[in-house]
Coordinates of C-alpha atoms in Angstrom, one line a residue:
Chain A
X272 CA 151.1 82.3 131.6
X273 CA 153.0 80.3 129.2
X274 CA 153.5 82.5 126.3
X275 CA 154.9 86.1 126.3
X276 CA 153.7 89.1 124.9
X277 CA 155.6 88.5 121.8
X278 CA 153.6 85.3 121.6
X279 CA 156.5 82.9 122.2
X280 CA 156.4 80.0 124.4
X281 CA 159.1 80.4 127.1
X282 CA 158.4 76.6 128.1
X283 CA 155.1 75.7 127.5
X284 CA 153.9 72.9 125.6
X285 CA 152.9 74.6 122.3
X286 CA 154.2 77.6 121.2
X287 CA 151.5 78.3 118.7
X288 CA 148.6 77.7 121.3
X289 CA 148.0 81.3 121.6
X290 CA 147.4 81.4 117.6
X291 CA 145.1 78.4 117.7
X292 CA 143.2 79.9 120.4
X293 CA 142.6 83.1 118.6
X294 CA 141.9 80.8 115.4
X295 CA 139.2 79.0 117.1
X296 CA 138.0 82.1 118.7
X297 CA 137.7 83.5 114.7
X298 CA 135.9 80.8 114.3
X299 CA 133.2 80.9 116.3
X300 CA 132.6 84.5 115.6
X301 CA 132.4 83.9 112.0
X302 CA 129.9 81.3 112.5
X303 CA 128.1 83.1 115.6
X304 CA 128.5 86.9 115.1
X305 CA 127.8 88.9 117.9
X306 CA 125.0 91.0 116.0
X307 CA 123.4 88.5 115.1
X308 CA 120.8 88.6 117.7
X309 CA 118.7 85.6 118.7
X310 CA 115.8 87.9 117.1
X311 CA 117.8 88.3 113.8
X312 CA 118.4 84.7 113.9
X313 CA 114.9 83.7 114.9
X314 CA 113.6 85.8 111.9
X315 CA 115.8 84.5 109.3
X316 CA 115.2 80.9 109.9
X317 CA 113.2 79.3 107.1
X318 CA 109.6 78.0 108.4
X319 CA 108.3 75.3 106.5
X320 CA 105.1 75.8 108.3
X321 CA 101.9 77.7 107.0
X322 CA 98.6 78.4 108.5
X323 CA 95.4 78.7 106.3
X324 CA 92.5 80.1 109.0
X325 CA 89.5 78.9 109.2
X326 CA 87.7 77.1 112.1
X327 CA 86.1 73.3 112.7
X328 CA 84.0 72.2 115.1
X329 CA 82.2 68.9 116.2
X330 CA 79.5 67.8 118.6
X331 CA 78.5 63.9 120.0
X332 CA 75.4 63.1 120.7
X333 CA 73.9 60.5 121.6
X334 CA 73.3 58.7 117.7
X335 CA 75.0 61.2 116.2
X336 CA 77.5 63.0 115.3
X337 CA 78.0 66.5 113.5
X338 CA 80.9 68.6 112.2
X339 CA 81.0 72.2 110.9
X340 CA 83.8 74.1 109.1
X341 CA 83.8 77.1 107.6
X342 CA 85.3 77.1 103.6
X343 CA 87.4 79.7 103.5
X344 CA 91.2 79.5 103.6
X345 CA 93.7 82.1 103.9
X346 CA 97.4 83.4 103.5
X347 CA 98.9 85.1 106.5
X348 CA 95.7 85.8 108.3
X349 CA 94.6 88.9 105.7
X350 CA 94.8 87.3 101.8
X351 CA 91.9 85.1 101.1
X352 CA 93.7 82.2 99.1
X353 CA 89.8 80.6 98.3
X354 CA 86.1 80.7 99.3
X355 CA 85.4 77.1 99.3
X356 CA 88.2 75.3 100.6
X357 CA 87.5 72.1 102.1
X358 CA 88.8 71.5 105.8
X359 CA 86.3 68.3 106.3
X360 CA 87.1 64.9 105.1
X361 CA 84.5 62.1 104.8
X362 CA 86.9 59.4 105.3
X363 CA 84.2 56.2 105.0
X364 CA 80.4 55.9 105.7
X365 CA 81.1 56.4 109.9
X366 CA 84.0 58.7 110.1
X367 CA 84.9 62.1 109.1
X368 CA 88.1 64.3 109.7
X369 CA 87.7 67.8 110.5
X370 CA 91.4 69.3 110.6
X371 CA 92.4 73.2 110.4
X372 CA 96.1 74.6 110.8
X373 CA 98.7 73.9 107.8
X374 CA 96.6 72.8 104.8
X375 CA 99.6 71.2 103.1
X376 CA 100.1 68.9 106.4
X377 CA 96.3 68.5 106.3
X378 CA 96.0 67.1 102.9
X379 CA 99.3 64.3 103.4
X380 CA 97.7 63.1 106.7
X381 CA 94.5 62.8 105.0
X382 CA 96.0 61.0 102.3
X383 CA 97.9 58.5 105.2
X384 CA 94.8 57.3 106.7
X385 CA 92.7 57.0 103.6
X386 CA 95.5 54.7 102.2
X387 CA 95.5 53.2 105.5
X388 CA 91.9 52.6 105.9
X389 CA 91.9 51.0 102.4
X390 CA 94.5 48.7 103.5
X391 CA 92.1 47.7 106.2
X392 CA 89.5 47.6 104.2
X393 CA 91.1 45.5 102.0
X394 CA 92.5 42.9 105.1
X395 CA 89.8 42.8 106.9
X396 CA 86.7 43.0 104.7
X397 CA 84.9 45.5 106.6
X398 CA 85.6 49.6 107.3
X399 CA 87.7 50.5 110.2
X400 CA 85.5 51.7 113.0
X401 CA 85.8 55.4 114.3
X402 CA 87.5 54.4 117.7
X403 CA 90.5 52.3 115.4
X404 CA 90.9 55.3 113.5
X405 CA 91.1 57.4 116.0
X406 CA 93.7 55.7 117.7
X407 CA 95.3 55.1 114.0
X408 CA 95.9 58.6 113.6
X409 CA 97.3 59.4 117.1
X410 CA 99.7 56.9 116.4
X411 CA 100.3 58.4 113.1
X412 CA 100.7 61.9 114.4
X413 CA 103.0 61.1 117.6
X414 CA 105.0 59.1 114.6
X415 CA 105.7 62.7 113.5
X416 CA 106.7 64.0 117.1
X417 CA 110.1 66.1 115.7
X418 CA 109.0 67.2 112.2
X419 CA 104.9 67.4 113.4
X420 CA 101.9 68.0 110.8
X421 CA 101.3 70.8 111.9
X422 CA 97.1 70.3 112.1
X423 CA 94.2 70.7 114.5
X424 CA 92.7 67.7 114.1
X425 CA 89.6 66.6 115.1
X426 CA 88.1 63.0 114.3
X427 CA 84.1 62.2 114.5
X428 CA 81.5 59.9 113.8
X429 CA 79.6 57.0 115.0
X430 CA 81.3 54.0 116.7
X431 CA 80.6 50.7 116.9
X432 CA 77.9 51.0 119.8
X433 CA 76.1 53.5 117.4
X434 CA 76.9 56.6 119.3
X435 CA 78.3 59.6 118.1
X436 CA 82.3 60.3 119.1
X437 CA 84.1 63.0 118.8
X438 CA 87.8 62.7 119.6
X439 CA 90.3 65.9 120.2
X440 CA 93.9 66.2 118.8
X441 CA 97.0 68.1 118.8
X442 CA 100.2 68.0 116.9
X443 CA 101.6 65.2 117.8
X444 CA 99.1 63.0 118.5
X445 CA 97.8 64.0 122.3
X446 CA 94.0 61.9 122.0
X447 CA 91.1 62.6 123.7
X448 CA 87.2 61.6 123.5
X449 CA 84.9 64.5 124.0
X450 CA 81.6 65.5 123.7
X451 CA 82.9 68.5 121.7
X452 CA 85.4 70.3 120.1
X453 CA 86.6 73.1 118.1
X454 CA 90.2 73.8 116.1
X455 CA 91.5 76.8 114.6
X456 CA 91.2 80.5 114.5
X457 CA 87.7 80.9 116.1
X458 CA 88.3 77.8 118.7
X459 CA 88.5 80.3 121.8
X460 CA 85.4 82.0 120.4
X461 CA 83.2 78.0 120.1
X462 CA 84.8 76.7 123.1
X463 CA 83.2 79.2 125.4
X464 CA 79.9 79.0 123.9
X465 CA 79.8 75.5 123.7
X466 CA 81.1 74.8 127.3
X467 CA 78.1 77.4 128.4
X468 CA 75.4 75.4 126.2
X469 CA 76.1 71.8 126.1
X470 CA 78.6 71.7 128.8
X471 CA 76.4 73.6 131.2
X472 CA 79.5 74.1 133.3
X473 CA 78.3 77.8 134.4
X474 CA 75.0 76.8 134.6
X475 CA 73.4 76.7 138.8
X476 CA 71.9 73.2 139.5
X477 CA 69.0 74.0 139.1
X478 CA 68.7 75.8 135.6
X479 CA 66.7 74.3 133.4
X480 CA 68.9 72.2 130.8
X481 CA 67.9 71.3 127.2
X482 CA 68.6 67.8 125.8
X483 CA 71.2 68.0 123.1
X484 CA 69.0 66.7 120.1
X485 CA 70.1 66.9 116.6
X486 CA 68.2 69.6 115.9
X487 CA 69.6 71.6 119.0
X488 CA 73.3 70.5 118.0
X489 CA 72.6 71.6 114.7
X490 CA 71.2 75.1 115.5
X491 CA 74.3 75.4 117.6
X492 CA 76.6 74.9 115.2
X493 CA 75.2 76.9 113.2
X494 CA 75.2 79.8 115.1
X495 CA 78.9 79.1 116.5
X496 CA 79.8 79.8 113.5
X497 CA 78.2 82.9 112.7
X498 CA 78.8 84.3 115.9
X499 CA 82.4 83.4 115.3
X500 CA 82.4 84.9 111.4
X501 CA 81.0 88.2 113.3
X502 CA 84.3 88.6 115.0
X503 CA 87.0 86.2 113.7
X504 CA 88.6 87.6 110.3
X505 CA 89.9 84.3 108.7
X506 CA 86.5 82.6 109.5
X507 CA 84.0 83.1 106.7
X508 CA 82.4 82.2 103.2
X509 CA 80.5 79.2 103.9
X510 CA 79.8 76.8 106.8
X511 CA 80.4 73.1 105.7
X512 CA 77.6 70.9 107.5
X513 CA 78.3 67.3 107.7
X514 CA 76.1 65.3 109.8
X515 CA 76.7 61.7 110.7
X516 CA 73.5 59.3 112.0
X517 CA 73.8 56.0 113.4
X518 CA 72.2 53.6 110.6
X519 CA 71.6 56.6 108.4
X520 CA 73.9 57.9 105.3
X521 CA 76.2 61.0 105.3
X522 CA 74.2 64.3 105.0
X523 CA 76.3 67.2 104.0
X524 CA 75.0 71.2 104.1
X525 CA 76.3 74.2 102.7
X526 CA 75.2 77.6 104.4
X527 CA 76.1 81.2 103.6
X528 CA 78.1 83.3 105.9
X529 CA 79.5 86.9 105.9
X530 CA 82.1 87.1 102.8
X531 CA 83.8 90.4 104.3
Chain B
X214 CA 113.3 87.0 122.0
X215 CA 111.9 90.3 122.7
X216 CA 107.6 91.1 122.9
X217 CA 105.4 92.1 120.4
X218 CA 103.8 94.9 121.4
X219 CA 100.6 94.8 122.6
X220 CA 98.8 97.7 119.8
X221 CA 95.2 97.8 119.1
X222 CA 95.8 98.1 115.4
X223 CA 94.0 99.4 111.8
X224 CA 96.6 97.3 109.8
X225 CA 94.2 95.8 107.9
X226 CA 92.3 98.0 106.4
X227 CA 91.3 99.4 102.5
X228 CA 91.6 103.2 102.3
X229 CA 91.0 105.0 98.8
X230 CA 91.0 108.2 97.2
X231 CA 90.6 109.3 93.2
X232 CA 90.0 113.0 92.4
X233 CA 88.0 114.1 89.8
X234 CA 87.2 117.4 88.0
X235 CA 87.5 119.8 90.4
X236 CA 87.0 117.6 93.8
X237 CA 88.2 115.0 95.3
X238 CA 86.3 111.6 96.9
X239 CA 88.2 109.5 99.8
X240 CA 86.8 106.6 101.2
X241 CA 87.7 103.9 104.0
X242 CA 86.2 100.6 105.7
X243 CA 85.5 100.6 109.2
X244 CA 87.3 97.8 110.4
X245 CA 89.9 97.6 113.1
X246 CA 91.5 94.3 114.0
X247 CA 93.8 93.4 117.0
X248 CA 95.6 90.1 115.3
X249 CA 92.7 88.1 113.8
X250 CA 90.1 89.7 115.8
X251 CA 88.1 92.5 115.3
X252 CA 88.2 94.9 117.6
X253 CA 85.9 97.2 116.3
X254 CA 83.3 97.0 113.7
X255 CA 82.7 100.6 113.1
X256 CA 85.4 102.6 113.6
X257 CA 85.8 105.8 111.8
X258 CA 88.9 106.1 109.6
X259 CA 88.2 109.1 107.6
X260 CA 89.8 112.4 109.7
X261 CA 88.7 115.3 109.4
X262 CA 91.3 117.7 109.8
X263 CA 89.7 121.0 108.3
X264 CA 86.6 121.8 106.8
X265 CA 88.2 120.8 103.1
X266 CA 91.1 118.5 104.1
X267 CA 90.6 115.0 105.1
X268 CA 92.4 112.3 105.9
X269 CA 92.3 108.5 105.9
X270 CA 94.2 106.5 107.8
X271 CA 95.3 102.7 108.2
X272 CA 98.6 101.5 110.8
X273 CA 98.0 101.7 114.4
X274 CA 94.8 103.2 115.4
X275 CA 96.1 105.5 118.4
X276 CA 98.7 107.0 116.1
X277 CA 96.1 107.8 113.7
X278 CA 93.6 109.6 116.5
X279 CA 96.8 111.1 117.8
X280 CA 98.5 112.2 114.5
X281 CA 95.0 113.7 113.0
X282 CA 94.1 115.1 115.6
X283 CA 97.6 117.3 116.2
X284 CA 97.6 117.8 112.4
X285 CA 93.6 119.6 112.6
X286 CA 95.0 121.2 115.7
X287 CA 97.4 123.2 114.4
X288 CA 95.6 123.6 111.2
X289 CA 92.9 124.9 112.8
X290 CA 95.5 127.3 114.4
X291 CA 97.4 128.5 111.3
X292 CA 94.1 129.0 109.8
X293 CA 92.8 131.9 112.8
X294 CA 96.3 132.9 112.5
X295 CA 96.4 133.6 109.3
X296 CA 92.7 134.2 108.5
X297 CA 93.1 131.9 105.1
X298 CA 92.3 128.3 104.4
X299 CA 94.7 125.9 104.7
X300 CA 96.1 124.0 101.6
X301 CA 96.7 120.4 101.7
X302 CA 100.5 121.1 101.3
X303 CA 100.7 122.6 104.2
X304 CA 99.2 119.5 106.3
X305 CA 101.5 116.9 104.1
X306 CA 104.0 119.4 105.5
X307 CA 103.2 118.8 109.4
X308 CA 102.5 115.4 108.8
X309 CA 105.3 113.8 107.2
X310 CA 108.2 116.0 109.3
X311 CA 106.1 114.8 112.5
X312 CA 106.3 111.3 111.0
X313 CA 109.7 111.8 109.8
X314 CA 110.7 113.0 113.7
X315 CA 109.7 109.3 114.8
X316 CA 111.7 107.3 112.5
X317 CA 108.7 105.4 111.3
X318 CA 107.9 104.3 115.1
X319 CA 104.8 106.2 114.5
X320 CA 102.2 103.5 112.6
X321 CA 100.6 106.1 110.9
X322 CA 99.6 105.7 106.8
X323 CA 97.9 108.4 105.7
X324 CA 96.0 109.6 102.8
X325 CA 95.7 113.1 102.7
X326 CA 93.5 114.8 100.4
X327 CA 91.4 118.1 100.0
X328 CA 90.6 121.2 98.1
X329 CA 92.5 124.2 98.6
X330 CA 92.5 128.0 96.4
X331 CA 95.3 125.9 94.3
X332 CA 92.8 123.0 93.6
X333 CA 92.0 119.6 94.2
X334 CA 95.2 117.8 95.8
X335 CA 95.6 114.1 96.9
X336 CA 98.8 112.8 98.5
X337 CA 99.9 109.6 100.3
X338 CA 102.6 109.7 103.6
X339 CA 103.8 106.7 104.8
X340 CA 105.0 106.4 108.5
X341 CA 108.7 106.9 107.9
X342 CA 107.9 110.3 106.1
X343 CA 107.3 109.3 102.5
X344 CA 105.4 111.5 100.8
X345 CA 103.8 111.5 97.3
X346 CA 101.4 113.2 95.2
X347 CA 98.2 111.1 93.2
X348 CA 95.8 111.4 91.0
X349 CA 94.1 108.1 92.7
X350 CA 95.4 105.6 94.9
X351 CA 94.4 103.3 98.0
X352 CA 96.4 102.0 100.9
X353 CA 96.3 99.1 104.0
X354 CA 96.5 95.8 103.7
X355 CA 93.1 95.8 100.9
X356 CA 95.1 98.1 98.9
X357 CA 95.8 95.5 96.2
X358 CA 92.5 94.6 95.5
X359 CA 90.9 98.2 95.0
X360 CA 94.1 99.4 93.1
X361 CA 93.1 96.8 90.2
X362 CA 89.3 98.6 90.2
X363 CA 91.4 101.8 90.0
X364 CA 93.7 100.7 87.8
X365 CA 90.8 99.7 85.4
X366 CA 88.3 102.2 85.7
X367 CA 90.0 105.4 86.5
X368 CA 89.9 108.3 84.1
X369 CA 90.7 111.7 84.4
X370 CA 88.3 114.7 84.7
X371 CA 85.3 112.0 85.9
X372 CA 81.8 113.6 87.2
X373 CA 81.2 113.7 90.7
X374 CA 79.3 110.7 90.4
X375 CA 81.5 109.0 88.6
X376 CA 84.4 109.4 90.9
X377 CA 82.1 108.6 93.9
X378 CA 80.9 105.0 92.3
X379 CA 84.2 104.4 91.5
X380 CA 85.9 105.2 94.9
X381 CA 83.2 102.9 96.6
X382 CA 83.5 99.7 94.4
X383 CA 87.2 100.1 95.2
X384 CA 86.4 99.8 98.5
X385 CA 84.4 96.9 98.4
X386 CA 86.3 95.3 96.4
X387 CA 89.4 95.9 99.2
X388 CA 86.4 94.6 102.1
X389 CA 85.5 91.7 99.9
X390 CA 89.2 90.7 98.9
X391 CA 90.6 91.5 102.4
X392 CA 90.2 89.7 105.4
X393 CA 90.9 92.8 107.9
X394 CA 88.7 95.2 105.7
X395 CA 84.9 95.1 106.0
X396 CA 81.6 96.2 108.0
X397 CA 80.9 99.3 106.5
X398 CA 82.1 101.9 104.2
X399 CA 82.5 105.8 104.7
X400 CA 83.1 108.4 101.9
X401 CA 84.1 112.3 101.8
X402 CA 83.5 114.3 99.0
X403 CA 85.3 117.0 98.6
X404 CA 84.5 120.3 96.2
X405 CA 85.2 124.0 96.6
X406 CA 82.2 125.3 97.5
X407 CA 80.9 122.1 99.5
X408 CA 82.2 119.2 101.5
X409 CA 79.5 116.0 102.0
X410 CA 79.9 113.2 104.5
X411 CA 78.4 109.9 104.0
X412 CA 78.4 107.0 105.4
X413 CA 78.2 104.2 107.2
X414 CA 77.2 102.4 103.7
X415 CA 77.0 98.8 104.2
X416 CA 77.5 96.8 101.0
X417 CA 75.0 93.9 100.4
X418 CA 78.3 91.3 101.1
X419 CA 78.8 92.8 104.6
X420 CA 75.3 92.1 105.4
X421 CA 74.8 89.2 108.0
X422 CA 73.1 86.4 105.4
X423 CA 71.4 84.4 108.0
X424 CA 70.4 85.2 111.7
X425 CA 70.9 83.0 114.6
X426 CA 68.7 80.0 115.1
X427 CA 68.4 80.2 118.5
X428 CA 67.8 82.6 121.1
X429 CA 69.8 83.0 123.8
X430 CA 68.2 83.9 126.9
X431 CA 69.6 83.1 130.8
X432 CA 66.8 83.1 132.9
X433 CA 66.6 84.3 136.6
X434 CA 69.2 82.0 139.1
X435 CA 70.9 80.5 135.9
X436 CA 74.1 81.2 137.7
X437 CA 75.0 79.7 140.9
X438 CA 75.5 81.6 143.5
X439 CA 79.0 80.8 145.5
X440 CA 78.7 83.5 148.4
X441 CA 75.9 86.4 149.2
X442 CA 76.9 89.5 151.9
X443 CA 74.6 92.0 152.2
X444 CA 75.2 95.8 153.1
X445 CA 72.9 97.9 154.9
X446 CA 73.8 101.8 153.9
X447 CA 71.7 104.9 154.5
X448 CA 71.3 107.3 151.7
X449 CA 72.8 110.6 152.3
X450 CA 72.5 112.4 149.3
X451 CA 71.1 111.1 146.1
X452 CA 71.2 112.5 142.1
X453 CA 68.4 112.0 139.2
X454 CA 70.6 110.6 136.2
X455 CA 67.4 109.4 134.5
X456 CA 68.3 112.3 131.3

């Protein structure tokens, strides 16, 4: 060792590094307490993040497309903030947003593509198609990929071929087409049901199979939803029906569900 | 970064009590939610611990069982022992110094209210061992919206009835406001000479509006079948379980 236990150099370079040292040391304690546990510090970190409930859901078919979400939205999972929030976006006559998660994040991105689709609208003469948009917004998430909007999104309507898509989100932008999907509280609830109904993937070969009609797809929702309010506490209020029909307009339904 | 625990929990729930002249009405929703599901639609929240003290309780649902069920133990107990009733006192007593013991590492909120030879008596304890005394109040996570319909409409010396329609649209309004309260409502009434139950009530709100579209049904070989084995055995002894 260079320095003594007096703390002076005998010949080493600096005769105060002993001093800086403990300085430094200081330092870093000051900054970095020991008690302040990484659960202390995890729990004092501000969160700009919020989560409002609620579920959506949407189903292809084969000329259509339809969208459920419930209308309630809620603070911290127990406090019911309103009874008829709306988590669905008709965003022009072919394609609709369905998005649950952060509602704040939910309302800017919502506000991004409509500006962006009237900017298209307004180059190209004609409304984006539901495949454009849903790349649009992928791009538009991923854009996002360190500060995310923090939304389940999920994008549907009728494309250019007149059938019914549905495309899947996550955060930051992961896209994929599906014949259904669910976001939000109650989406491991709809999932399930959905994959053993239209998905038939626990059906035998043999079992008899119904054709996804409107109607059916309809019904289903429906009673996703209900089945979901049953057990899911932030889902509730209302379901928000918006079905989409190749060559036909926009139909939107409101039906009760449990309030409790 | 440590684990939540994994606890089955009555967090969110609306418990209320409010005495009146001479009794006292307590009253909770049936509700018991594990995170945003519900675990249990209809679960019973209002203990009894003796034949004139009840309790209501909202935290962790095994605490509660536990906790109630050691407080109308001993009660039970001190009452053969003693060959008197027990007063409400007396259960606030074993309740909050249990609590109290556990540093609050017991989830247990209670509302504990009866009739005793001193009178009607209603007190709150709170899992680190607070205790205090009320003429009406409500707990759990709906406790805000029922305390403004107590607030509002509580008066002392009500009738029976009064007190009873006034504990209930408490509740509701703590099921209605509430996400983790709901289903179904129970109510004690307390009085000297008679203690009455009732309950499950299910408020017109709680009532499923619609029913499912469809039914349903799986018929016969809608699974696939991956592997069969089949056992030969020979009965040796068998049982009727038919009753």
């Amino acid at each position: 060792m260079a320095c003594s236990f007096t703390g002076i150099a005998k010949n080493g370079p600096n005769p105060y590094s002993e001093m800086f040292a403990f300085k430094a040391a200081m330092k870093a304690a000051e900054a970095e307490p020991v008690w302040r546990t990484s659960r202390i510090i995890e729990r004092q970190r501000w969160n700009p993040y919020s989560f409002e409930g609620g579920s959506t859901c949407a189903i292809a078919g084969e000329n259509f497309a339809i969208l459920a979400s419930d209308t309630r939205l809620t603070q911290n999972d127990i406090n019911i903030l309103t009874r008829d929030g709306e988590k669905m976006h008709i965003l022009n006559d072919s394609i609709v947003l369905a998005t649950t998660g952060f509602y704040g994040d939910v309302l800017q991105l919502k506000k991004v593509l409509q500006s962006r689709l009237h900017k298209y609208r307004f180059d190209y003469r004609s409304d984006m198609s539901v495949d454009l948009c849903a790349e649009l917004l992928s791009r538009n998430l991923y854009y996002r990929r360190f500060f995310p909007y923090y939304t389940g999104a999920v994008l549907a309507g009728i494309d250019e071929h007149g059938k019914g898509a549905v495309f899947s989100y996550d955060p930051i932008g992961c896209i994929e087409r599906i014949a259904y999907s669910a976001s939000g509280n109650a989406e491991p609830m709809i999932i399930p049901f959905l994959d053993c109904q239209i998905g038939h993937v626990t059906l035998s070969d043999e079992a008899e199979k119904p054709p996804l009609t409107l109607e059916r797809a309809t019904s289903l929702m429906k009673d996703a939803f209900r089945s979901a309010a049953e057990r899911e506490i932030t889902t509730g209020d209302k379901i928000h029906l918006i079905i989409a029909e190749a060559g036909k307009p926009i139909v939107q339904k409101f039906l009760p569900l449990r309030e409790d | 970064m440590g684990h939540k625990a994994p606890r089955l929990t009555s967090t969110g729930t609306t418990i209320v009590a409010a005495a009146y002249k001479g009794g006292l009405v307590m009253g909770a929703d049936s509700r018991a939610t594990a995170g945003n599901i519900i675990a249990d639609k209809h679960c019973e929240k209002v203990h009894k611990l003796t034949e004139s003290i009840y309790a209501c309780g909202a935290g962790t649902a095994a605490d509660l069982d536990q906790v109630t069920k050691m407080l109308s133990g001993n009660l039970r107990l001190l009452e053969l022992n003693t060959g008197r009733k027990a007063r409400v006192i007396t259960a606030l007593r074993q309740a909050k110094q249990h609590l109290f013991n556990y540093q609050g590492y017991i989830g247990a909120y209670l509302l504990i209210g009866g009739v005793d030879p001193t009178g009607p008596h209603l007190y709150m304890c709170s899992a680190n061992g607070t205790t205090m005394a009320f003429p009406y109040t409500a707990q759990g996570s709906g406790s805000y919206a029922a305390i403004t319909i107590l607030e509002r409409d509580f008066k002392p010396d009500m009738t029976k009835e009064e007190a009873e329609s006034l504990v209930q649209r408490a509740l509701e309004a703590g099921m209605h406001g509430d996400n983790a309260s709901g289903n179904s409502l129970n109510l004690v009434v307390i009085e000297p000479t008679a203690t009455v139950f009732k309950g499950p009530i299910i408020p017109d709100f709680c009532k499923r509006p619609e029913p499912n579209d469809l039914e349903y049904k799986f018929n016969k070989g809608s699974t696939k079948v991956l592997k069969q084995k089949a056992y030969k055995y020979d009965i040796v002894e068998s049982m009727d379980i038919s009753h």
